[in-house]
GROMACS .gro file of C-alpha atoms in nm:
model
  390
    1MET     CA    1  10.230   7.639  10.849
    2ALA     CA    2  10.060   7.575  10.512
    3ASP     CA    3   9.754   7.775  10.625
    4LEU     CA    4   9.980   8.060  10.734
    5ARG     CA    5  10.158   8.064  10.396
    6ARG     CA    6   9.826   8.070  10.210
    7GLY     CA    7   9.705   8.353  10.431
    8GLN     CA    8  10.024   8.547  10.370
    9THR     CA    9  10.000   8.509   9.993
   10ARG     CA   10   9.627   8.582   9.968
   11ASN     CA   11   9.640   8.894  10.184
   12LEU     CA   12   9.957   9.025  10.020
   13VAL     CA   13   9.794   8.991   9.677
   14LEU     CA   14   9.472   9.157   9.793
   15ALA     CA   15   9.653   9.442   9.968
   16THR     CA   16   9.876   9.504   9.667
   17SER     CA   17   9.573   9.505   9.434
   18ALA     CA   18   9.384   9.752   9.654
   19PHE     CA   19   9.693   9.971   9.677
   20ALA     CA   20   9.735   9.971   9.298
   21LEU     CA   21   9.371  10.067   9.239
   22THR     CA   22   9.369  10.347   9.496
   23PHE     CA   23   9.696  10.482   9.356
   24TRP     CA   24   9.538  10.485   9.010
   25ALA     CA   25   9.254  10.691   9.154
   26TRP     CA   26   9.503  10.918   9.332
   27ASN     CA   27   9.676  10.995   9.000
   28LEU     CA   28   9.372  11.062   8.781
   29ILE     CA   29   9.457  11.429   8.724
   30GLY     CA   30   9.825  11.409   8.623
   31PRO     CA   31   9.786  11.214   8.297
   32LEU     CA   32   9.519  11.460   8.179
   33SER     CA   33   9.713  11.774   8.271
   34SER     CA   34   9.756  11.896   7.913
   35SER     CA   35   9.383  11.870   7.840
   36TYR     CA   36   9.305  12.070   8.155
   37THR     CA   37   9.568  12.326   8.057
   38LYS     CA   38   9.415  12.372   7.714
   39SER     CA   39   9.048  12.366   7.812
   40LEU     CA   40   9.088  12.596   8.113
   41HIS     CA   41   9.372  12.811   7.968
   42LEU     CA   42   9.604  12.746   8.263
   43ALA     CA   43   9.950  12.888   8.321
   44PRO     CA   44  10.233  12.638   8.398
   45THR     CA   45  10.219  12.720   8.769
   46GLN     CA   46   9.841  12.663   8.777
   47THR     CA   47   9.884  12.325   8.605
   48SER     CA   48  10.156  12.232   8.853
   49LEU     CA   49   9.931  12.319   9.147
   50LEU     CA   50   9.643  12.116   8.999
   51VAL     CA   51   9.870  11.812   8.954
   52ALA     CA   52  10.026  11.845   9.299
   53ILE     CA   53   9.716  11.916   9.510
   54PRO     CA   54   9.599  11.551   9.552
   55VAL     CA   55   9.948  11.468   9.678
   56LEU     CA   56   9.902  11.702   9.975
   57VAL     CA   57   9.607  11.520  10.130
   58GLY     CA   58   9.744  11.184  10.022
   59SER     CA   59  10.055  11.274  10.220
   60LEU     CA   60   9.928  11.437  10.536
   61GLY     CA   61   9.631  11.201  10.551
   62ARG     CA   62   9.867  10.909  10.601
   63ILE     CA   63   9.933  11.019  10.958
   64PRO     CA   64   9.577  10.969  11.093
   65VAL     CA   65   9.521  10.675  10.857
   66GLY     CA   66   9.833  10.502  10.992
   67VAL     CA   67   9.703  10.549  11.346
   68LEU     CA   68   9.359  10.414  11.249
   69ALA     CA   69   9.525  10.114  11.080
   70ASP     CA   70   9.687  10.028  11.413
   71ARG     CA   71   9.348  10.053  11.584
   72LEU     CA   72   9.101   9.913  11.325
   73GLY     CA   73   9.321   9.683  11.118
   74GLY     CA   74   9.406   9.685  10.749
   75ARG     CA   75   9.101   9.490  10.634
   76ARG     CA   76   8.851   9.750  10.748
   77MET     CA   77   9.072  10.049  10.664
   78PHE     CA   78   9.128   9.940  10.304
   79ALA     CA   79   8.751   9.912  10.259
   80ILE     CA   80   8.687  10.250  10.424
   81ILE     CA   81   8.941  10.425  10.200
   82CYS     CA   82   8.795  10.268   9.886
   83PHE     CA   83   8.444  10.380   9.980
   84LEU     CA   84   8.549  10.733  10.084
   85SER     CA   85   8.737  10.778   9.756
   86ILE     CA   86   8.427  10.730   9.542
   87LEU     CA   87   8.282  11.081   9.583
   88PRO     CA   88   8.595  11.285   9.496
   89VAL     CA   89   8.668  11.052   9.203
   90LEU     CA   90   8.321  11.118   9.061
   91LEU     CA   91   8.323  11.492   9.120
   92VAL     CA   92   8.671  11.550   8.976
   93GLY     CA   93   8.537  11.389   8.660
   94TRP     CA   94   8.237  11.618   8.652
   95SER     CA   95   8.405  11.946   8.751
   96GLY     CA   96   8.414  12.214   8.485
   97SER     CA   97   8.605  12.496   8.653
   98TYR     CA   98   8.956  12.533   8.790
   99GLY     CA   99   8.830  12.617   9.140
  100TRP     CA  100   8.615  12.306   9.169
  101LEU     CA  101   8.892  12.090   9.023
  102LEU     CA  102   9.126  12.216   9.294
  103PHE     CA  103   8.869  12.149   9.566
  104TRP     CA  104   8.778  11.796   9.460
  105GLY     CA  105   9.139  11.729   9.361
  106PHE     CA  106   9.232  11.812   9.720
  107LEU     CA  107   8.995  11.538   9.841
  108LEU     CA  108   9.126  11.307   9.570
  109GLY     CA  109   9.421  11.270   9.805
  110ILE     CA  110   9.214  11.024  10.013
  111PRO     CA  111   9.302  10.716   9.803
  112GLY     CA  112   9.668  10.813   9.832
  113THR     CA  113   9.655  10.740  10.207
  114SER     CA  114   9.615  10.364  10.148
  115PHE     CA  115   9.991  10.317  10.168
  116ALA     CA  116   9.980  10.377  10.545
  117VAL     CA  117   9.729  10.091  10.574
  118GLY     CA  118   9.910   9.834  10.365
  119ILE     CA  119  10.257   9.849  10.519
  120PRO     CA  120  10.150   9.752  10.874
  121PHE     CA  121   9.890   9.511  10.730
  122VAL     CA  122  10.145   9.302  10.536
  123ASN     CA  123  10.419   9.360  10.793
  124ALA     CA  124  10.205   9.182  11.055
  125TRP     CA  125  10.154   8.881  10.827
  126TYR     CA  126  10.524   8.811  10.768
  127GLU     CA  127  10.808   8.709  10.997
  128ALA     CA  128  11.100   8.951  11.034
  129PRO     CA  129  11.340   8.792  10.779
  130ARG     CA  130  11.077   8.821  10.501
  131ARG     CA  131  10.935   9.165  10.573
  132GLY     CA  132  11.161   9.335  10.322
  133PHE     CA  133  11.020   9.103  10.056
  134ALA     CA  134  10.659   9.156  10.173
  135THR     CA  135  10.671   9.534  10.194
  136GLY     CA  136  10.860   9.546   9.864
  137VAL     CA  137  10.596   9.339   9.685
  138PHE     CA  138  10.318   9.545   9.840
  139GLY     CA  139  10.497   9.862   9.737
  140ALA     CA  140  10.479   9.745   9.376
  141GLY     CA  141  10.117   9.854   9.400
  142MET     CA  142  10.243  10.203   9.333
  143GLY     CA  143  10.224  10.076   8.976
  144GLY     CA  144   9.870  10.212   8.993
  145THR     CA  145  10.031  10.535   8.874
  146ALA     CA  146  10.154  10.348   8.565
  147LEU     CA  147   9.804  10.212   8.502
  148SER     CA  148   9.669  10.564   8.533
  149ALA     CA  149   9.931  10.714   8.301
  150PHE     CA  150   9.870  10.451   8.035
  151CYS     CA  151   9.496  10.383   8.065
  152THR     CA  152   9.335  10.708   8.181
  153PRO     CA  153   9.403  10.916   7.865
  154ARG     CA  154   9.288  10.626   7.645
  155LEU     CA  155   8.974  10.567   7.847
  156VAL     CA  156   8.892  10.938   7.831
  157GLU     CA  157   8.937  10.935   7.453
  158ALA     CA  158   8.710  10.631   7.421
  159LEU     CA  159   8.446  10.700   7.687
  160GLY     CA  160   8.476  11.064   7.790
  161ARG     CA  161   8.607  11.203   8.118
  162GLY     CA  162   8.283  11.165   8.314
  163ALA     CA  163   8.231  10.800   8.217
  164THR     CA  164   8.596  10.718   8.293
  165HIS     CA  165   8.560  10.853   8.647
  166VAL     CA  166   8.233  10.661   8.693
  167LEU     CA  167   8.417  10.343   8.592
  168MET     CA  168   8.689  10.414   8.850
  169ALA     CA  169   8.427  10.479   9.119
  170VAL     CA  170   8.263  10.143   9.046
  171ALA     CA  171   8.601   9.969   9.063
  172LEU     CA  172   8.668  10.127   9.404
  173ALA     CA  173   8.331  10.011   9.535
  174VAL     CA  174   8.397   9.656   9.416
  175MET     CA  175   8.747   9.655   9.567
  176GLY     CA  176   8.612   9.774   9.902
  177LEU     CA  177   8.365   9.486   9.906
  178ILE     CA  178   8.636   9.238   9.807
  179MET     CA  179   8.860   9.351  10.093
  180LEU     CA  180   8.575   9.310  10.343
  181ALA     CA  181   8.480   8.967  10.210
  182PHE     CA  182   8.817   8.802  10.143
  183SER     CA  183   9.101   8.977  10.329
  184ARG     CA  184   9.187   8.908  10.692
  185ASP     CA  185   9.409   9.076  10.947
  186SER     CA  186   9.705   8.869  11.061
  187PRO     CA  187   9.648   8.635  11.358
  188ALA     CA  188   9.952   8.806  11.512
  189TRP     CA  189   9.796   9.152  11.483
  190ARG     CA  190   9.645   9.313  11.791
  191PRO     CA  191   9.456   9.644  11.784
  192ALA     CA  192   9.630   9.936  11.948
  193THR     CA  193   9.420  10.070  12.234
  194ALA     CA  194   9.625  10.371  12.342
  195PRO     CA  195   9.490  10.715  12.242
  196ALA     CA  196   9.609  10.833  11.902
  197LEU     CA  197   9.780  11.161  11.988
  198PRO     CA  198  10.009  11.014  12.255
  199ARG     CA  199  10.109  10.740  12.010
  200ILE     CA  200  10.192  10.997  11.744
  201ARG     CA  201  10.393  11.196  11.999
  202GLU     CA  202  10.577  10.881  12.105
  203ALA     CA  203  10.650  10.792  11.742
  204LEU     CA  204  10.783  11.144  11.684
  205LYS     CA  205  11.025  11.094  11.971
  206VAL     CA  206  11.177  10.795  11.794
  207LYS     CA  207  11.485  10.912  11.604
  208ALA     CA  208  11.432  10.653  11.332
  209THR     CA  209  11.096  10.814  11.245
  210TRP     CA  210  11.265  11.137  11.142
  211GLN     CA  211  11.555  10.961  10.973
  212CYS     CA  212  11.334  10.737  10.761
  213SER     CA  213  11.097  11.025  10.687
  214PHE     CA  214  11.378  11.225  10.529
  215LEU     CA  215  11.505  10.931  10.323
  216TYR     CA  216  11.155  10.842  10.206
  217ALA     CA  217  11.082  11.204  10.117
  218VAL     CA  218  11.373  11.187   9.874
  219ALA     CA  219  11.311  10.837   9.731
  220PHE     CA  220  10.933  10.812   9.718
  221GLY     CA  221  10.889  11.187   9.681
  222GLY     CA  222  11.105  11.174   9.371
  223PHE     CA  223  10.894  10.892   9.229
  224VAL     CA  224  10.564  11.069   9.300
  225ALA     CA  225  10.692  11.397   9.157
  226PHE     CA  226  10.804  11.232   8.833
  227SER     CA  227  10.497  11.010   8.797
  228THR     CA  228  10.256  11.303   8.840
  229TYR     CA  229  10.450  11.575   8.656
  230LEU     CA  230  10.630  11.374   8.388
  231PRO     CA  231  10.341  11.398   8.135
  232THR     CA  232  10.359  11.778   8.157
  233LEU     CA  233  10.739  11.777   8.138
  234LEU     CA  234  10.745  11.549   7.834
  235GLU     CA  235  10.487  11.760   7.654
  236ASN     CA  236  10.678  12.083   7.730
  237VAL     CA  237  11.028  11.956   7.650
  238TYR     CA  238  10.971  11.697   7.378
  239ALA     CA  239  10.631  11.807   7.241
  240PHE     CA  240  10.470  11.465   7.288
  241ALA     CA  241  10.093  11.428   7.256
  242GLN     CA  242   9.900  11.355   7.578
  243THR     CA  243   9.861  10.983   7.507
  244ASP     CA  244  10.227  10.947   7.402
  245ALA     CA  245  10.342  11.126   7.716
  246GLY     CA  246  10.114  10.898   7.919
  247LEU     CA  247  10.265  10.588   7.758
  248ARG     CA  248  10.618  10.699   7.847
  249THR     CA  249  10.515  10.794   8.200
  250ALA     CA  250  10.364  10.448   8.239
  251GLY     CA  251  10.702  10.303   8.140
  252PHE     CA  252  10.870  10.516   8.406
  253SER     CA  253  10.625  10.401   8.672
  254ILE     CA  254  10.655  10.034   8.572
  255ALA     CA  255  11.034  10.053   8.604
  256ALA     CA  256  11.000  10.194   8.957
  257VAL     CA  257  10.737   9.933   9.041
  258VAL     CA  258  10.966   9.649   8.933
  259ALA     CA  259  11.255   9.798   9.129
  260ARG     CA  260  11.063   9.845   9.456
  261PRO     CA  261  11.024   9.475   9.549
  262LEU     CA  262  11.378   9.424   9.424
  263GLY     CA  263  11.485   9.689   9.673
  264GLY     CA  264  11.307   9.499   9.951
  265ILE     CA  265  11.456   9.163   9.848
  266LEU     CA  266  11.807   9.308   9.818
  267SER     CA  267  11.761   9.469  10.159
  268ASP     CA  268  11.695   9.125  10.308
  269ARG     CA  269  12.020   9.001  10.146
  270ILE     CA  270  12.272   9.287  10.162
  271GLY     CA  271  12.099   9.523  10.405
  272PRO     CA  272  11.882   9.830  10.342
  273VAL     CA  273  12.168  10.075  10.398
  274ARG     CA  274  12.366   9.945  10.100
  275VAL     CA  275  12.051   9.953   9.886
  276LEU     CA  276  11.984  10.315   9.981
  277LEU     CA  277  12.344  10.418   9.911
  278ILE     CA  278  12.323  10.264   9.563
  279SER     CA  279  11.988  10.435   9.504
  280PHE     CA  280  12.090  10.786   9.608
  281ALA     CA  281  12.427  10.776   9.432
  282GLY     CA  282  12.254  10.671   9.111
  283VAL     CA  283  11.991  10.945   9.141
  284VAL     CA  284  12.266  11.208   9.168
  285ILE     CA  285  12.424  11.081   8.845
  286MET     CA  286  12.099  11.056   8.651
  287ALA     CA  287  11.974  11.398   8.762
  288ILE     CA  288  12.295  11.549   8.623
  289VAL     CA  289  12.249  11.355   8.298
  290LEU     CA  290  11.893  11.489   8.261
  291CYS     CA  291  12.023  11.845   8.301
  292PHE     CA  292  12.170  11.809   7.951
  293ARG     CA  293  11.828  11.729   7.801
  294PRO     CA  294  11.912  11.398   7.629
  295PRO     CA  295  11.731  11.371   7.296
  296PRO     CA  296  11.436  11.140   7.233
  297GLU     CA  297  11.374  10.859   7.203
  298LEU     CA  298  11.648  10.627   7.322
  299PRO     CA  299  11.883  10.848   7.526
  300ALA     CA  300  11.602  11.027   7.708
  301GLY     CA  301  11.402  10.707   7.755
  302VAL     CA  302  11.697  10.519   7.905
  303SER     CA  303  11.775  10.814   8.133
  304PHE     CA  304  11.423  10.833   8.275
  305VAL     CA  305  11.396  10.453   8.314
  306LEU     CA  306  11.726  10.439   8.505
  307MET     CA  307  11.603  10.722   8.728
  308ALA     CA  308  11.284  10.525   8.795
  309LEU     CA  309  11.475  10.206   8.877
  310LEU     CA  310  11.698  10.388   9.123
  311LEU     CA  311  11.409  10.564   9.298
  312GLY     CA  312  11.220  10.233   9.314
  313LEU     CA  313  11.517  10.063   9.481
  314GLY     CA  314  11.526  10.343   9.736
  315THR     CA  315  11.156  10.319   9.823
  316GLY     CA  316  11.193   9.946   9.885
  317GLY     CA  317  11.504  10.004  10.094
  318VAL     CA  318  11.349  10.264  10.324
  319PHE     CA  319  11.069  10.041  10.451
  320ALA     CA  320  11.303   9.748  10.490
  321LEU     CA  321  11.497   9.988  10.710
  322VAL     CA  322  11.180  10.079  10.902
  323ALA     CA  323  11.118   9.710  10.973
  324LYS     CA  324  11.470   9.684  11.118
  325VAL     CA  325  11.476   9.993  11.338
  326VAL     CA  326  11.113  10.030  11.457
  327GLU     CA  327  10.936   9.790  11.692
  328ALA     CA  328  10.636   9.609  11.541
  329SER     CA  329  10.374   9.773  11.765
  330ARG     CA  330  10.466  10.116  11.628
  331VAL     CA  331  10.501  10.027  11.261
  332GLY     CA  332  10.154  10.156  11.163
  333THR     CA  333  10.197  10.494  11.329
  334VAL     CA  334  10.556  10.534  11.209
  335THR     CA  335  10.452  10.424  10.859
  336GLY     CA  336  10.188  10.696  10.855
  337LEU     CA  337  10.446  10.960  10.948
  338VAL     CA  338  10.710  10.831  10.708
  339GLY     CA  339  10.453  10.790  10.431
  340ALA     CA  340  10.336  11.147  10.487
  341ALA     CA  341  10.692  11.268  10.450
  342GLY     CA  342  10.729  11.071  10.128
  343GLY     CA  343  10.412  11.216   9.985
  344LEU     CA  344  10.513  11.569  10.084
  345GLY     CA  345  10.844  11.503   9.915
  346GLY     CA  346  10.643  11.457   9.596
  347TYR     CA  347  10.423  11.762   9.654
  348PHE     CA  348  10.677  12.039   9.616
  349PRO     CA  349  10.889  11.934   9.312
  350PRO     CA  350  10.606  11.977   9.057
  351LEU     CA  351  10.544  12.326   9.194
  352VAL     CA  352  10.916  12.405   9.175
  353MET     CA  353  10.934  12.262   8.823
  354GLY     CA  354  10.640  12.476   8.714
  355VAL     CA  355  10.801  12.792   8.851
  356VAL     CA  356  11.141  12.702   8.702
  357TYR     CA  357  10.992  12.635   8.359
  358SER     CA  358  10.788  12.955   8.366
  359ALA     CA  359  11.098  13.158   8.455
  360ALA     CA  360  11.364  12.992   8.240
  361GLY     CA  361  11.184  12.784   7.979
  362ALA     CA  362  11.387  12.478   8.091
  363TYR     CA  363  11.405  12.235   8.384
  364THR     CA  364  11.783  12.242   8.442
  365LEU     CA  365  11.768  12.410   8.783
  366GLY     CA  366  11.507  12.160   8.902
  367TYR     CA  367  11.731  11.866   8.809
  368LEU     CA  368  12.028  12.027   8.985
  369LEU     CA  369  11.821  12.067   9.301
  370LEU     CA  370  11.727  11.697   9.281
  371ALA     CA  371  12.095  11.600   9.243
  372LEU     CA  372  12.190  11.810   9.546
  373THR     CA  373  11.909  11.664   9.758
  374ALA     CA  374  12.002  11.306   9.665
  375LEU     CA  375  12.366  11.378   9.748
  376VAL     CA  376  12.266  11.501  10.094
  377ALA     CA  377  12.057  11.184  10.143
  378PHE     CA  378  12.354  10.968  10.038
  379VAL     CA  379  12.589  11.132  10.286
  380TYR     CA  380  12.332  11.121  10.566
  381THR     CA  381  12.253  10.751  10.508
  382PHE     CA  382  12.622  10.663  10.518
  383ARG     CA  383  12.685  10.855  10.837
  384ALA     CA  384  12.367  10.771  11.029
  385PHE     CA  385  12.332  10.399  10.953
  386ARG     CA  386  12.678  10.267  10.870
  387ALA     CA  387  12.689  10.075  11.201
  388LEU     CA  388  12.352   9.903  11.136
  389PRO     CA  389  12.401   9.528  11.086
  390SER     CA  390  12.286   9.386  10.751
   0.00000   0.00000   0.00000
């Protein structure tokens, strides 16, 4: 039992660390959006597309990556993703035109697929009553976006953009080697041997896959959208400098990171359905508050932090729900599909926000759409899962 506990702790820490680093790499463009806008003379919609494009591959790529995680195991897949991420990280840093930035930014989505590896990896290590805790702690690795928001602009100021991306590439190489050398797949894990496409089709036939995909698209999609687009929003609305906007975005991401394991732990205690209802109801309220453009620093700061906490609770609750309603042998494949939906949920809002701001010079309509979407998620959660035991 002591050996099992040590294995659980070691592999959870390693998986969370790898997740945080790959999410930092995934979010390298967002914190520098204003410098790209100025140097390349981009319109708001072009900036929005540049920020959102890594999210697309990071979302859709979770489907095949989740399938491969079931077949190859988390240890090897974490290393593979770290190594494959090195090239786009380097070439985004060295790109000098909008076209090449879009192309390599598209491939920068690769590190964003690591989520579909980590959930089944840690899920296999922990017994059912503690999986909400395990997936919640692992999910705190999304704090890599906070590290990116805070550190990337400062590193670029100190070292230059090219050197900053080289540093990230080296870190990814080291992390890949660490995962190969020190992480292990759970003794309870067995590789899936069935062909991939039939397993995806079977997972798509499971009602819970679609249900959890929708809920995760709202909760995690909201987090991704804010964490990638918030620097641009803060600069447009409150005229913050790039580093100041990055600092505040880091605070938003940290709040969501803290709330995610809390969402998993609360799900183990009061049930994931109650956690999700609290999350979505709160998002509705805070989206309406943000419509009124609360002034800086304190009112706006508190509003965005509360939004982050509520979205973080929801992301932790969704995967606690997955652990309850999906059989263990399908968790990797279902996680890939649900994770893809969550990422796609974060792909479209920055584009919508860019269009809304270009047309109206304000983000009010975007916040109202978020409030409406969260309200639909609240009602659906209550109706679809109210009979689920805690």
